[in-house]
Structures are given as structure tokens and as C-alpha cells.
Tab-separated table of C-alpha atoms in Angstrom:
chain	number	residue	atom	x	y	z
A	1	UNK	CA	0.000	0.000	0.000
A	2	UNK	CA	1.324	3.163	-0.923
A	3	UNK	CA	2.190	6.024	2.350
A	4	UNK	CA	3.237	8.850	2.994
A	5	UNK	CA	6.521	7.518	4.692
A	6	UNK	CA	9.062	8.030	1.664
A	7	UNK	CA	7.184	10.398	-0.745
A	8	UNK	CA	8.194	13.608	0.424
A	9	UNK	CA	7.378	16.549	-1.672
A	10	UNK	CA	9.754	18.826	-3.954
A	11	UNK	CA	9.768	22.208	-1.361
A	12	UNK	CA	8.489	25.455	-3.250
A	13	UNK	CA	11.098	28.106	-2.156
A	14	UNK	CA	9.302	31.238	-3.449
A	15	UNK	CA	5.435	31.472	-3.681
A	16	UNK	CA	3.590	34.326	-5.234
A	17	UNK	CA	0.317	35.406	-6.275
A	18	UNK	CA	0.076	36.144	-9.920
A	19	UNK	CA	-3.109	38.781	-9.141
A	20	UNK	CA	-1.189	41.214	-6.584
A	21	UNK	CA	1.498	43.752	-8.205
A	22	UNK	CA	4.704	42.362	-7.929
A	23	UNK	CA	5.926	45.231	-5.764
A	24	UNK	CA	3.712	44.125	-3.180
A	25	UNK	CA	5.667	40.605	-2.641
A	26	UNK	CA	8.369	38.932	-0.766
A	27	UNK	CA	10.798	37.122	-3.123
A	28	UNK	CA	10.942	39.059	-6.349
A	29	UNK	CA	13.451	41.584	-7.531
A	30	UNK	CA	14.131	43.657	-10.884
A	31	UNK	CA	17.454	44.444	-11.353
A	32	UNK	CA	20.573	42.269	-11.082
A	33	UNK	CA	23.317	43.303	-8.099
A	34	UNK	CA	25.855	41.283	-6.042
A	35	UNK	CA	24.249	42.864	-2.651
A	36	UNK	CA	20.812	41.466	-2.987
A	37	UNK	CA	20.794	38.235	-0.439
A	38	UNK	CA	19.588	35.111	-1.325
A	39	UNK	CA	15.985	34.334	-0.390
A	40	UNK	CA	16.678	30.830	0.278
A	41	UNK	CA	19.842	28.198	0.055
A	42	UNK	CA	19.839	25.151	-1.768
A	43	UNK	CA	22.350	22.142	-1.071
A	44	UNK	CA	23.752	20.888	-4.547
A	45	UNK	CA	21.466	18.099	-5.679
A	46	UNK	CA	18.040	19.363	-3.838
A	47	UNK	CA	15.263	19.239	-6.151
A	48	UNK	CA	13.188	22.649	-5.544
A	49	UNK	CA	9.862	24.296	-7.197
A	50	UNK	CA	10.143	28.224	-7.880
A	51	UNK	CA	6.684	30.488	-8.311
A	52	UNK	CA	7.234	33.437	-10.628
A	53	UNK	CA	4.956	36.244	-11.892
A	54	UNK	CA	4.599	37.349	-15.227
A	55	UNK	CA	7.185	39.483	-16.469
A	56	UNK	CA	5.528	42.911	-16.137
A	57	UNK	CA	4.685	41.881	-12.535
A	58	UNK	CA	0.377	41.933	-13.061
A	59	UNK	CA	0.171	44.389	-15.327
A	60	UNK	CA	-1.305	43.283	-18.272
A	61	UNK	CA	-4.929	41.884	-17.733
A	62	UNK	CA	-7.002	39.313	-19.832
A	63	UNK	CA	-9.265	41.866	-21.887
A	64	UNK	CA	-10.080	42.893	-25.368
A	65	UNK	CA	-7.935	46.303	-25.098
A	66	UNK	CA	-4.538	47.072	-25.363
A	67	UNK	CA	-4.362	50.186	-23.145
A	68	UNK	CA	-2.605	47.872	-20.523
A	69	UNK	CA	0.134	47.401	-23.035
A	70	UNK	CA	0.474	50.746	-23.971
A	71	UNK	CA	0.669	52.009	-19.715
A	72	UNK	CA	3.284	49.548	-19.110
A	73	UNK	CA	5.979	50.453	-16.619
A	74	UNK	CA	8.778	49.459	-18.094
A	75	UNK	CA	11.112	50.642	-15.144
A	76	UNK	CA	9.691	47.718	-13.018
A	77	UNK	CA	10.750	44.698	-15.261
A	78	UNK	CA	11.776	42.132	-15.460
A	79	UNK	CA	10.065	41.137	-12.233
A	80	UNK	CA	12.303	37.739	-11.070
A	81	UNK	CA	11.817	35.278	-8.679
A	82	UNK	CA	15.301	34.395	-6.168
A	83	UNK	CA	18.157	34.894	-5.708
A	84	UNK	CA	18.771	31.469	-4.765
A	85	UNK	CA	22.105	30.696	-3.140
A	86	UNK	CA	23.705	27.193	-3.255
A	87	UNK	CA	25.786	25.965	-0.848
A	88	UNK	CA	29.427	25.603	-1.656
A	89	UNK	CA	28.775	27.210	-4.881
A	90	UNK	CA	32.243	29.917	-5.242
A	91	UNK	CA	33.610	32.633	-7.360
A	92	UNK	CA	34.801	30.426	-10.959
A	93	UNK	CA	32.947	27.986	-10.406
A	94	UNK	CA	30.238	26.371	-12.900
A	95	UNK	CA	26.564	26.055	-11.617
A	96	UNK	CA	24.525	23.451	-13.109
A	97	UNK	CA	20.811	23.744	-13.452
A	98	UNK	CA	18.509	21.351	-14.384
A	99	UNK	CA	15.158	22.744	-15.995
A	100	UNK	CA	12.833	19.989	-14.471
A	101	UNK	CA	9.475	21.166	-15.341
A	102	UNK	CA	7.697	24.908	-16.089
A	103	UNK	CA	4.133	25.151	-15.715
A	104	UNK	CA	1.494	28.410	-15.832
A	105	UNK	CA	-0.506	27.970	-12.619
A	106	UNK	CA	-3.611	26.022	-12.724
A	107	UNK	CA	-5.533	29.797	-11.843
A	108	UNK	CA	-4.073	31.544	-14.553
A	109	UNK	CA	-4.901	29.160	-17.702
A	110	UNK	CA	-4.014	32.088	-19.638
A	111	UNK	CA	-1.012	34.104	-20.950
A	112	UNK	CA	-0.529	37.188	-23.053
A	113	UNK	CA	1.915	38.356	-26.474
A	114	UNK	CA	2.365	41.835	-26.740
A	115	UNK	CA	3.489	45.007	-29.235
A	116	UNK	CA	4.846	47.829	-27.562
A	117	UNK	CA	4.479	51.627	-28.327
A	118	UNK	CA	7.544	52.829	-30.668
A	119	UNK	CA	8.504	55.028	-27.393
A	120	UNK	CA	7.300	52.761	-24.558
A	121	UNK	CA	9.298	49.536	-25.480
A	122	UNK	CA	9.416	48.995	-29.238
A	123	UNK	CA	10.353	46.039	-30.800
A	124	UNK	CA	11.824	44.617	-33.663
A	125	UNK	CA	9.621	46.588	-35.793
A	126	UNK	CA	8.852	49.260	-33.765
A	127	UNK	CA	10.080	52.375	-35.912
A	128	UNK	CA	9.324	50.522	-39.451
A	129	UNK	CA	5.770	50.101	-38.148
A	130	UNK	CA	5.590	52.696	-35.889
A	131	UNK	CA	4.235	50.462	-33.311
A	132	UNK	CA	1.097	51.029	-31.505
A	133	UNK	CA	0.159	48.613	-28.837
A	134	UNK	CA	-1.726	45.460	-29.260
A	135	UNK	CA	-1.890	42.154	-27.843
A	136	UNK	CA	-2.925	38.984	-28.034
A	137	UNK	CA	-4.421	36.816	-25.005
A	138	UNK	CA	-4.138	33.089	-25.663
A	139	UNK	CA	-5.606	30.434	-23.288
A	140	UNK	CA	-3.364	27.516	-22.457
A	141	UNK	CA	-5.501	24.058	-22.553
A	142	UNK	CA	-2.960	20.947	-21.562
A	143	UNK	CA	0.059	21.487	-23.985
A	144	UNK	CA	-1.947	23.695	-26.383
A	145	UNK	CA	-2.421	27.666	-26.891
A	146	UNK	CA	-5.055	29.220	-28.902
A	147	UNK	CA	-6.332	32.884	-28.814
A	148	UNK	CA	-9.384	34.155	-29.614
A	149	UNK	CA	-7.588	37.795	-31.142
A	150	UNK	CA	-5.673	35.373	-33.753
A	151	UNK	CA	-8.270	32.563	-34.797
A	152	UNK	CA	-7.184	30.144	-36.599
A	153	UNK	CA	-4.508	28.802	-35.311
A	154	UNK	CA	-3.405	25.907	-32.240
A	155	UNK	CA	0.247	24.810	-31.241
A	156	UNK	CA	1.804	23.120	-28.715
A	157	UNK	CA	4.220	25.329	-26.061
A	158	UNK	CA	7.688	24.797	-25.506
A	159	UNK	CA	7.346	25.993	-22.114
A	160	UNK	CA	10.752	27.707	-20.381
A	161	UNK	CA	12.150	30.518	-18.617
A	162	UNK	CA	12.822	33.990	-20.674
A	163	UNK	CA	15.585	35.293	-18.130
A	164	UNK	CA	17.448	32.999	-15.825
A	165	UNK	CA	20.825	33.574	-14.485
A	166	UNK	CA	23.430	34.201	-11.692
A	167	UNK	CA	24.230	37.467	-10.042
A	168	UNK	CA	27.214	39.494	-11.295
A	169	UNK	CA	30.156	40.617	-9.012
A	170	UNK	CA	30.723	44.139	-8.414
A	171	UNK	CA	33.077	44.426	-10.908
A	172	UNK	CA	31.532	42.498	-13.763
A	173	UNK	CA	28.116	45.136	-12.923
A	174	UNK	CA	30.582	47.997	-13.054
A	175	UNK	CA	31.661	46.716	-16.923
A	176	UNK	CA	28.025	46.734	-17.977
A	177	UNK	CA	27.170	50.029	-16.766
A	178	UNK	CA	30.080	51.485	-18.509
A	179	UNK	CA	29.588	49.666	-21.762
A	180	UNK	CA	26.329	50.213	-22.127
A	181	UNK	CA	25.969	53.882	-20.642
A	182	UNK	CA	28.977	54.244	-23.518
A	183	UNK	CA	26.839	53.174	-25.891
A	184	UNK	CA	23.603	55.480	-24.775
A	185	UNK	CA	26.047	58.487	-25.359
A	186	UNK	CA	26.938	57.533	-28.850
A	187	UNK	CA	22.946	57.548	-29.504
A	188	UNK	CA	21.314	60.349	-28.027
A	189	UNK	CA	17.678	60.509	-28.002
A	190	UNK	CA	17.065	57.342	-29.960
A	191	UNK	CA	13.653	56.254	-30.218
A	192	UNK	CA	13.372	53.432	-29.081
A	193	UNK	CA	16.678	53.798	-26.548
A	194	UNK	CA	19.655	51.493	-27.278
A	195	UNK	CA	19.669	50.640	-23.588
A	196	UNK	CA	18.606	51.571	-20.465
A	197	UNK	CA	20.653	52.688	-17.508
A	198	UNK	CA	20.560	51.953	-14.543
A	199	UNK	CA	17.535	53.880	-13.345
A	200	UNK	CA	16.095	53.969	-8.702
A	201	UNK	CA	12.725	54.116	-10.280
A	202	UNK	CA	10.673	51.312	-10.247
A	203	UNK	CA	13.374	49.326	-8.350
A	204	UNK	CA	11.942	46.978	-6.262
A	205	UNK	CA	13.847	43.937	-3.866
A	206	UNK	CA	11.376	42.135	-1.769
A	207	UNK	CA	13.011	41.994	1.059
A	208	UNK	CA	13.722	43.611	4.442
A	209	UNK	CA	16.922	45.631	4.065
A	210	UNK	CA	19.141	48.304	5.405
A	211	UNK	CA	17.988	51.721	3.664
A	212	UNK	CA	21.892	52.192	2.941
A	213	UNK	CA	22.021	48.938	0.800
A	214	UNK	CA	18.877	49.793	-0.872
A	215	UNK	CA	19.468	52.887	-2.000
A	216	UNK	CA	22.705	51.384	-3.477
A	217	UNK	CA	20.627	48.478	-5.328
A	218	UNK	CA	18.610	51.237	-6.757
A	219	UNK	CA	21.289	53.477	-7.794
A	220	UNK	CA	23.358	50.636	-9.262
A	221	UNK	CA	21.636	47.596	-10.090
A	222	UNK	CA	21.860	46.718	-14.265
A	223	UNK	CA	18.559	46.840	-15.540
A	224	UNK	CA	17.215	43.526	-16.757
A	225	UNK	CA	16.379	43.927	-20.624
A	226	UNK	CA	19.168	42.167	-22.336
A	227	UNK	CA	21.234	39.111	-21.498
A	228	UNK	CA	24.885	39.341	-20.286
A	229	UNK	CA	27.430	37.058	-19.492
A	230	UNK	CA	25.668	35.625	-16.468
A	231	UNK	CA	22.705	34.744	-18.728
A	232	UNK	CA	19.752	36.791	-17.888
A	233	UNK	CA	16.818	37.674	-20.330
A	234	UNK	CA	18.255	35.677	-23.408
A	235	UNK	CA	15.296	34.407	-24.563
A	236	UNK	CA	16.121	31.094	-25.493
A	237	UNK	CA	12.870	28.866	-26.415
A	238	UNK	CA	14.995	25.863	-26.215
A	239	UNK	CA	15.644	26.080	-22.990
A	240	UNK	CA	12.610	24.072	-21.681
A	241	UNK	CA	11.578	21.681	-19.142
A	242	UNK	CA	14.214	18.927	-19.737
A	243	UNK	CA	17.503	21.030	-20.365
A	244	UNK	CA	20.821	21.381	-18.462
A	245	UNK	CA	22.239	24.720	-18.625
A	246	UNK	CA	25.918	25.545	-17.272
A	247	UNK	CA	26.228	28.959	-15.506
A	248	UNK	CA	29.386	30.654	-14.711
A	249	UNK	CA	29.256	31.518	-10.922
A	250	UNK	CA	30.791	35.003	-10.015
A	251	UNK	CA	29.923	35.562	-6.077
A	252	UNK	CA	29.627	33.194	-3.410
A	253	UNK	CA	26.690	30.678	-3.406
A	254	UNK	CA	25.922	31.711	-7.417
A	255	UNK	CA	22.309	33.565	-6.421
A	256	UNK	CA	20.081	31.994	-8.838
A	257	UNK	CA	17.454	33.905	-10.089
A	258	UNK	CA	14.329	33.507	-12.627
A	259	UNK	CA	11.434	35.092	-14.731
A	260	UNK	CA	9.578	35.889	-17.497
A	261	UNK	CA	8.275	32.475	-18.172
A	262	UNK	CA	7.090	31.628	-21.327
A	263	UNK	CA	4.468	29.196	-22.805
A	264	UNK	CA	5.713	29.627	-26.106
A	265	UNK	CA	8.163	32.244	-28.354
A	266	UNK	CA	9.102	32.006	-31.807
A	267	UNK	CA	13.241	32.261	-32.442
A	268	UNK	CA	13.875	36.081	-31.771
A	269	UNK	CA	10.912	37.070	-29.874
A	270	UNK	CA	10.282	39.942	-32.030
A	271	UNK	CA	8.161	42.133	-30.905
A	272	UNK	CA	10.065	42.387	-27.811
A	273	UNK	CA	6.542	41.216	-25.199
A	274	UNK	CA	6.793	38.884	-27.811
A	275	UNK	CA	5.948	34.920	-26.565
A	276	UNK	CA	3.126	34.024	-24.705
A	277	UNK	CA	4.255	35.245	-21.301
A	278	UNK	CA	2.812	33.659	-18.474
A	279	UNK	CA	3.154	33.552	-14.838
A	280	UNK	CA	3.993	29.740	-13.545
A	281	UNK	CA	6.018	27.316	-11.805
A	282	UNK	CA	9.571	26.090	-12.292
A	283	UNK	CA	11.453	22.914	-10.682
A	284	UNK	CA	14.970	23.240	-10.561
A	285	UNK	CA	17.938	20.990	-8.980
A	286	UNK	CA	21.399	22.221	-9.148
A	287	UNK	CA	24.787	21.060	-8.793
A	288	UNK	CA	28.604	22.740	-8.904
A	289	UNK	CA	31.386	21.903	-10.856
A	290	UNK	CA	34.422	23.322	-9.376
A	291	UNK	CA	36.776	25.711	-11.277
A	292	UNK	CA	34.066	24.989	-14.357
A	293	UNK	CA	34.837	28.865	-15.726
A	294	UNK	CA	38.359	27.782	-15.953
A	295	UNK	CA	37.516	24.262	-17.281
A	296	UNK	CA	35.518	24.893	-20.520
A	297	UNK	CA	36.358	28.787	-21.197
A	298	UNK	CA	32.896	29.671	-19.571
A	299	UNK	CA	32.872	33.020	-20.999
A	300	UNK	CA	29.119	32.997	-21.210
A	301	UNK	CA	26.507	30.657	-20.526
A	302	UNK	CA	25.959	27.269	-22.582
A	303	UNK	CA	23.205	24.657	-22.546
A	304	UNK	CA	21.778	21.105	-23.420
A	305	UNK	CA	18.731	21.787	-25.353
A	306	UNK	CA	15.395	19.819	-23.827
A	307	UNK	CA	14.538	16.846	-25.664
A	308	UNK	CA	11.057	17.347	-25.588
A	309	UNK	CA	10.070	19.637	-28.444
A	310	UNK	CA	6.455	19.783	-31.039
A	311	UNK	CA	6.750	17.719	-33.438
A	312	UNK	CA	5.860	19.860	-36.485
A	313	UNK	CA	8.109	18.179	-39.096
A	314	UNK	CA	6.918	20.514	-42.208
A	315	UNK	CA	7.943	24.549	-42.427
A	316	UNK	CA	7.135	26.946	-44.689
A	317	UNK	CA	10.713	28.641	-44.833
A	318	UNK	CA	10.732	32.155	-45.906
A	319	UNK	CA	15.022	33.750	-46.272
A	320	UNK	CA	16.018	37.205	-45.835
A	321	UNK	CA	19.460	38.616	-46.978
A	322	UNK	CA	21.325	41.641	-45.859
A	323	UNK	CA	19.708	44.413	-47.988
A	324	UNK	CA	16.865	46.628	-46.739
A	325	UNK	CA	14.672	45.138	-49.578
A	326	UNK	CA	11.190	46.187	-47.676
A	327	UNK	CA	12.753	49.446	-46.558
A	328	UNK	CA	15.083	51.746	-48.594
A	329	UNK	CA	17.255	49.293	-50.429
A	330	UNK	CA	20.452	50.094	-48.646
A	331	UNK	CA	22.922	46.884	-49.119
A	332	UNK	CA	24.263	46.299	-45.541
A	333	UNK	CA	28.023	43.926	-44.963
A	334	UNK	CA	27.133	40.751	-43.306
A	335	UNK	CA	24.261	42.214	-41.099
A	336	UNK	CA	22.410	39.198	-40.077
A	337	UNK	CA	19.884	41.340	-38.082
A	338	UNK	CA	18.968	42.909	-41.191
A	339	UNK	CA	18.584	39.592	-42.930
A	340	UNK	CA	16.574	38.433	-39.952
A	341	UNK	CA	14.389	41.485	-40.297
A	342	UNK	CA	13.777	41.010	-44.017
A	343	UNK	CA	12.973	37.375	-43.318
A	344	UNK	CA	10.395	37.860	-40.838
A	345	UNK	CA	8.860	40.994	-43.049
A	346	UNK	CA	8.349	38.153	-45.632
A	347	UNK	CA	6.865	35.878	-43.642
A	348	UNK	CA	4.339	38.783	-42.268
A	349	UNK	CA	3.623	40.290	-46.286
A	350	UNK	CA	2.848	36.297	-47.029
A	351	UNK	CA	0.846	35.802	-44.035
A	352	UNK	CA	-1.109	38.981	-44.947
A	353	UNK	CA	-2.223	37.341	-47.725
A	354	UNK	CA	-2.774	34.124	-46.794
A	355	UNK	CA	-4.846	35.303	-43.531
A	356	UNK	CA	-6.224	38.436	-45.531
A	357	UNK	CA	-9.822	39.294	-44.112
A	358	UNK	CA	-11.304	40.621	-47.010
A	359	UNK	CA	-11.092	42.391	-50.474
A	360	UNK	CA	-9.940	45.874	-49.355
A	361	UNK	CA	-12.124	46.634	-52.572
A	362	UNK	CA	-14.958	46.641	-50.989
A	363	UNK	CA	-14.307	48.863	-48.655
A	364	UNK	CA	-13.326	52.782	-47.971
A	365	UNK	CA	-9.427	53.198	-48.285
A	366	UNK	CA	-8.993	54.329	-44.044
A	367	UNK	CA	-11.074	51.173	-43.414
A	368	UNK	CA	-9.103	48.747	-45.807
A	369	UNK	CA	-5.580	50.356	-44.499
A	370	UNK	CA	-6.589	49.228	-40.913
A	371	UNK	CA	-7.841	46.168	-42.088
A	372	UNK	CA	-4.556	45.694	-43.703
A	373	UNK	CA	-2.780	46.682	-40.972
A	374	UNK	CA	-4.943	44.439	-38.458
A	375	UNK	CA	-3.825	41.725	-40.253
A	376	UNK	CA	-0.222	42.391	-40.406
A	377	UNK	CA	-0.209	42.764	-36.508
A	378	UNK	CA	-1.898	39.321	-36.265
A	379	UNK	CA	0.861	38.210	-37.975
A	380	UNK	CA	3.528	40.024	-36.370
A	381	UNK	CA	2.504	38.771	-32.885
A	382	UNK	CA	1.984	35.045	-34.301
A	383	UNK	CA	5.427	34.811	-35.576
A	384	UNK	CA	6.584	36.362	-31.980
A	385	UNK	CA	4.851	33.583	-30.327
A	386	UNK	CA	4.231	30.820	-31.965
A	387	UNK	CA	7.241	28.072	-32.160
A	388	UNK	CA	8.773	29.521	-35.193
A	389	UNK	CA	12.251	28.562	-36.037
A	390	UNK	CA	15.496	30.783	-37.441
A	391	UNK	CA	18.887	30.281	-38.478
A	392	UNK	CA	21.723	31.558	-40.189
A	393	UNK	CA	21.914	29.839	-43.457
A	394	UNK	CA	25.063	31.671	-44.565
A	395	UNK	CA	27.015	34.687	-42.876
A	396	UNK	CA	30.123	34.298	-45.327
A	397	UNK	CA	28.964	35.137	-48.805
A	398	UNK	CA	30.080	39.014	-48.804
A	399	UNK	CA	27.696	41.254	-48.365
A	400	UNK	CA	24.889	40.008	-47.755
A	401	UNK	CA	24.180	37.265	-45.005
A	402	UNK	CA	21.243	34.993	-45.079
A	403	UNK	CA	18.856	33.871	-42.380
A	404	UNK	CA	15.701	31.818	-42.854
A	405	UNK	CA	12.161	31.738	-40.475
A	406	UNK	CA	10.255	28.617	-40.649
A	407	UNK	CA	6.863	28.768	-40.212
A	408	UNK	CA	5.049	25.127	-38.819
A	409	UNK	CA	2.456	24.501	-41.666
A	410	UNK	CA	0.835	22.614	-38.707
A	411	UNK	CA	-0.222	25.554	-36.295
A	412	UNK	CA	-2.937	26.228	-38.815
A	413	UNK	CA	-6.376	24.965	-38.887
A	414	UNK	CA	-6.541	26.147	-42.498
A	415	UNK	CA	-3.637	25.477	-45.453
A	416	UNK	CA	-0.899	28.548	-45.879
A	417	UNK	CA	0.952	26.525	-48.726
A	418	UNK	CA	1.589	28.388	-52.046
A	419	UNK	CA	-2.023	27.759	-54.431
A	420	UNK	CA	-1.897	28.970	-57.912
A	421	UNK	CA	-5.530	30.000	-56.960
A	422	UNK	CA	-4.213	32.491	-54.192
A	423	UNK	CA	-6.426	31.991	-50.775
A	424	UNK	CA	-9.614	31.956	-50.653
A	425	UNK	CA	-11.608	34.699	-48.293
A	426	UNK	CA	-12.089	34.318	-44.406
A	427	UNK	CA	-12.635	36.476	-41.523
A	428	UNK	CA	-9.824	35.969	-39.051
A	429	UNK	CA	-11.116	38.809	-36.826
A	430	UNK	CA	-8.503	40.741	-35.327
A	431	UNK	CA	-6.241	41.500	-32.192
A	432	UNK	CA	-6.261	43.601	-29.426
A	433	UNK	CA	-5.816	47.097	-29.924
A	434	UNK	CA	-6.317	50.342	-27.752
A	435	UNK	CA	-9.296	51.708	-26.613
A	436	UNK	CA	-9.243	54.937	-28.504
A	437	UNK	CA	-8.839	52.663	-31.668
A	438	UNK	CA	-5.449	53.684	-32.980
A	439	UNK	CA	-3.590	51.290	-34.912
């Protein structure tokens, strides 16, 4: 007969509500410093469950409007879960984590893809669409999204973490602030910003501390947008439940920390809110490989992809080279960004037509252009969250490199395949947008 004897459950470290603001909990921080304590310790080898908001920390709701999107405070994100120390764990030293399992919570069956405002957030196409905001909520049924503001369309998640890393020392934060502040001063005013500095408002550590160290968290702590050396918010959708990632360790006990969970994402997460962000559970178990930095040149972080992954064997592939074809022609030198960018502009301009709504013909030109563009931010937010995959196909044929998007032909209840009749006519509805109607 089975007991309870020997079945001892994996301890949750860190439990949250995903309803309250995440300034209002114990257990969460947004910005990454050596003098934030751990929450908890860990003994190498404990097996441990983590509870994690959403990424904006509750502010984006499950509506039909966007205005959420376009409010967002972007000085509190990333909102993160930890730090988590483990014991032993020492400066040049490799932490190992285990991705176990990552779950939304069973009360929040829902999550949420996002375009920003061209000057609240951006994007990847922020300035060549000048982005208003609009979203997409998608409900999450067993393995399986679907959305009700892009109909249509059902795939399987490859759950994981957005941002997950260790904390930096004091020196390695001083590099970023300088490289990156260097880098604000060489672009003044850009729209959207290059990078953010370090910035007391919106800071938040959920935890008791001495106003002196506080203030100094504030004042210095890196902001959390882009991923370092540590790791942080790399957005890698391969990094799922299953994986084994390999951390370089840079203060004493490591100080794990995690957030911005995602369902699903597409390679590149374009439009920057751009998988199916949830709020959820992770299991973790760690372990330490001594002198590991030193051991395999740990100069960043590297990783055993999960082996569980969607089977969606078929792709419609669309390539993009290193010219500015959709823009002003310019011929860039081995810019793979641009060749990502003209890929995924192909892939929107085909799924414009192969989603299209109606014939624009039929109706006044201000109503057709928002139709149009209605359907092209469908698209854009599909490709940002669905499991979409990119790579480089060449980066050595001067000038122009050449990177491919793959589109699942499965994802769609309907065929996207190249007819020589063209589509045929449906109504696909449309996302959400703001309140005031803007587009």
C-alpha cells in the first residue's frame, strides 16, 4: 500500500500570487546586483519548485484592449523570482541547473503576447511600423495555446524561462554600466533607446533591508532587458523543461534567479513582449562543478537543449538577406539582423495574404488600411509567439548574409501553402488594440 513515509514533496522556495502587483511581494526583484541576499539556500542536488509572476509583474490583464500594453511600466521589469544561493557554490565555479518542469498555474490558464508603443518599449519593428500597442491573449488548454484575437490557429508550447541567471560581481556590474551607458552616449535621443541605464525608479527587492544597501541596489543595479554574461533575459525557447544549462558563478553561493516564463516564443521574440508570457512554476535541482569557468572557457553561458520539443516536421521557410529590400534598399556587410528582419517581413507580407480578411475593394481606403494593418499585426505577434524557427543559413557570402524563419504549416487549422488560386476569403477577426482605436 502506498504512504506517505518516503514520498516527500519537492519544497516550493518562493510562492507568489500572480493577481497582486509584484511590488507588493516577498521574493521578487528587478534588477541584477551582487548585494541582494539570497531568499533561500539550496544544497547541490536538492530538487526545488520556484513560483514566478509574469514578467511585467500583473500588469497586463485578460481583456479585449490594449491600453494595458500601452501604460506599461517598463522601469519595473523584469520582475524575477530568487536569488537562490547554493551551498558551496564559489567565485569560478560552474553552476549546473537542471530545468525539471515549467508550468502556468492552474488559476491563470491564460497568458498574453504583446506590441509595444515605438517610445514605450518597441520592438523589432517598432520604428518601421511605428508600433502602436496590441496584444494577443491566448488560453493555455494541456500542452496547447489558442487565442481568440488570432483565430485560426493551435500549437503546442515549448514551455521555459525567458531570463534565468546568476548574479554578477561588483566588478563584472561595473563593466556593464560602462559599456552600455557608452553606448547610450553615442545615440542620443534614440527612439526606441539602445539601452537603459541603470535607473532607482521602479526598483523593487522584496526583502527587508538596510535603507543604505537599498538605495545602493537602486542606484546601481543593471537593468534587466538584455542578457549578459551571467545569462539573464536571453530568450532562449529551447531552454525548456528537460535542459541542463551551465552557468558561470561570479559571487559566493551563485544567487540563482528567474522570470519571465514563457508558454511559447518564436526564435527572436520579435516584438520584444513577444511569446506568450505567463506567470507559472519552475522545478529546478542544481549542482557545482568546481573551477568549471576555468575548465571549458565559460565566458558565457551554454546549454543542453530539452529533448522534448512539437513535433511539427513541415515549415514553410521564408530567407532574408542583408539588404533593406522592404525598406530603402540600402545593401548592408554581413548584417544578419537585417537579414533576420527582411525574413520575418516576408513571412508577415505572405501571411497577410494568406490570412487576408477581405477584399480591401470593398471597402473605404482608411477602413481597408486598418484592415490591412490588423492583419499584419496578427501576424507580427503570431510569428513572436508561436514556435517559429530561425537560423543563419550563410554569414560568409560578402555582403549580404542569409537567415531563414520557418513557419510550422501545422499551427494552422486552415492550409498557408503556395495555391496557384491564391487563398480563398475568411474572416480571421482581429487582435487587441487600444481603446481609442489607434492602430
Amino acid at each position: 500500500m502506498a504512504t506517505a513515509a518516503n514520498s516527500v514533496p519537492y519544497p516550493t522556495l518562493i510562492s507568489v500570487d500572480p493577481f497582486i502587483p509584484s511590488e507588493q511581494q516577498k521574493g521578487i526583484h528587478n534588477r541584477w546586483h551582487p548585494d541582494i541576499p539570497p531568499i533561500a539556500t539550496v544544497k547541490p542536488g536538492e530538487t526545488f519548485k520556484i513560483e514566478c509572476v509574469d514578467w511585467t509583474g500583473a500588469q497586463i490583464g485578460n481583456n479585449d484592449n490594449s491600453d494595458d500594453v500601452k501604460d506599461v511600466d517598463l522601469n519595473k521589469v523584469h520582475n524575477l523570482s530568487g536569488p537562490i544561493a547554493v551551498e558551496g557554490a564559489e567565485p569560478g565555479d560552474c553552476l549546473v541547473v537542471d530545468i525539471l518542469d515549467v508550468q502556468p498555474f492552474e488559476k491563470m490558464p491564460w497568458g498574453y503576447t504583446g506590441i509595444f508603443e515605438l517610445e514605450n518599449g518597441g520592438g523589432l519593428f517598432a520604428r518601421e511600423f511605428k508600433s502602436r500597442a496590441a496584444k494577443a491573449i491566448w488560453d493555455l488548454k494541456g500542452i496547447y495555446a489558442t487565442s481568440r484575437h488570432i483565430p485560426g490557429v493551435r500549437f503546442a508550447g515549448v514551455t521555459h524561462p525567458g531570463l534565468i541567471g546568476t548574479a554578477p560581481s561588483a566588478e563584472l556590474l561595473a563593466t556593464w554600466n560602462k559599456r552600455e551607458q557608452e553606448l547610450i552616449d553615442q545615440h542620443p535621443n534614440a527612439i526606441p533607446v539602445v539601452a537603459l541605464p541603470p535607473e532607482p525608479k521602479g526598483a523593487y527587492v522584496g526583502q527587508e533591508l538596510d535603507d543604505s544597501v537599498r538605495e545602493k541596489i537602486y542606484r546601481e543595479g543593471a537593468r534587466t532587458i538584455p542578457g549578459r554574461e551571467h545569462g539573464g533575459n536571453c530568450d532562449i525557447k529551447n531552454l525548456s523543461r528537460g535542459s541542463r544549462c551551465y552557468f558561470p558563478v561570479f559571487i559566493k553561493g551563485a544567487n540563482l534567479s528567474v522570470g519571465d516564463l514563457h508558454f511559447s516564443q518564436g526564435d527572436g521574440e520579435m516584438s520584444f513582449c513577444g511569446a506568450i508570457e505567463m506567470a507559472g512554476i519552475i522545478t529546478f535541482s542544481t549542482s557545482i562543478i568546481k573551477g568549471g569557468v576555468e575548465k571549458f572557457a565559460l565566458k558565457q553561458p551554454i546549454f543542453l537543449p530539452s529533448p522534448v520539443d512539437p513535433m511539427y516536421s513541415q515549415k514553410l521557410v521564408f530567407e532574408g538577406l542583408g539588404v533593406d529590400i522592404h525598406g530603402d534598399g540600402k545593401q548592408y556587410n554581413m548584417d544578419a539582423s537585417v537579414a533576420y528582419k527582411q525574413a520575418a517581413l516576408n513571412a508577415i507580407a505572405y501571411l497577410m495574404k494568406a490570412r487576408k480578411i477581405h477584399p480591401p475593394s470593398l471597402f473605404s481606403s482608411a477602413v481597408a488600411n486598418s484592415i490591412a494593418r490588423t492583419a499584419r499585426e496578427q501576424s507580427y505577434l503570431l510569428l513572436s509567439a508561436a514556435p517559429v524557427e530561425s537560423h543563419i543559413g550563410a554569414i560568409v557570402d560578402s555582403p549580404n548574409a542569409c537567415v531563414t524563419l520557418g513557419i510550422p504549416t501545422g499551427i494552422f487549422e486552415h492550409d498557408i501553402l503556395p495555391n496557384p488560386d491564391g487563398f480563398p476569403k475568411r474572416s480571421f477577426g482581429q487582435c487587441a488594440i487600444r481603446s481609442d482605436g489607434l492602430l
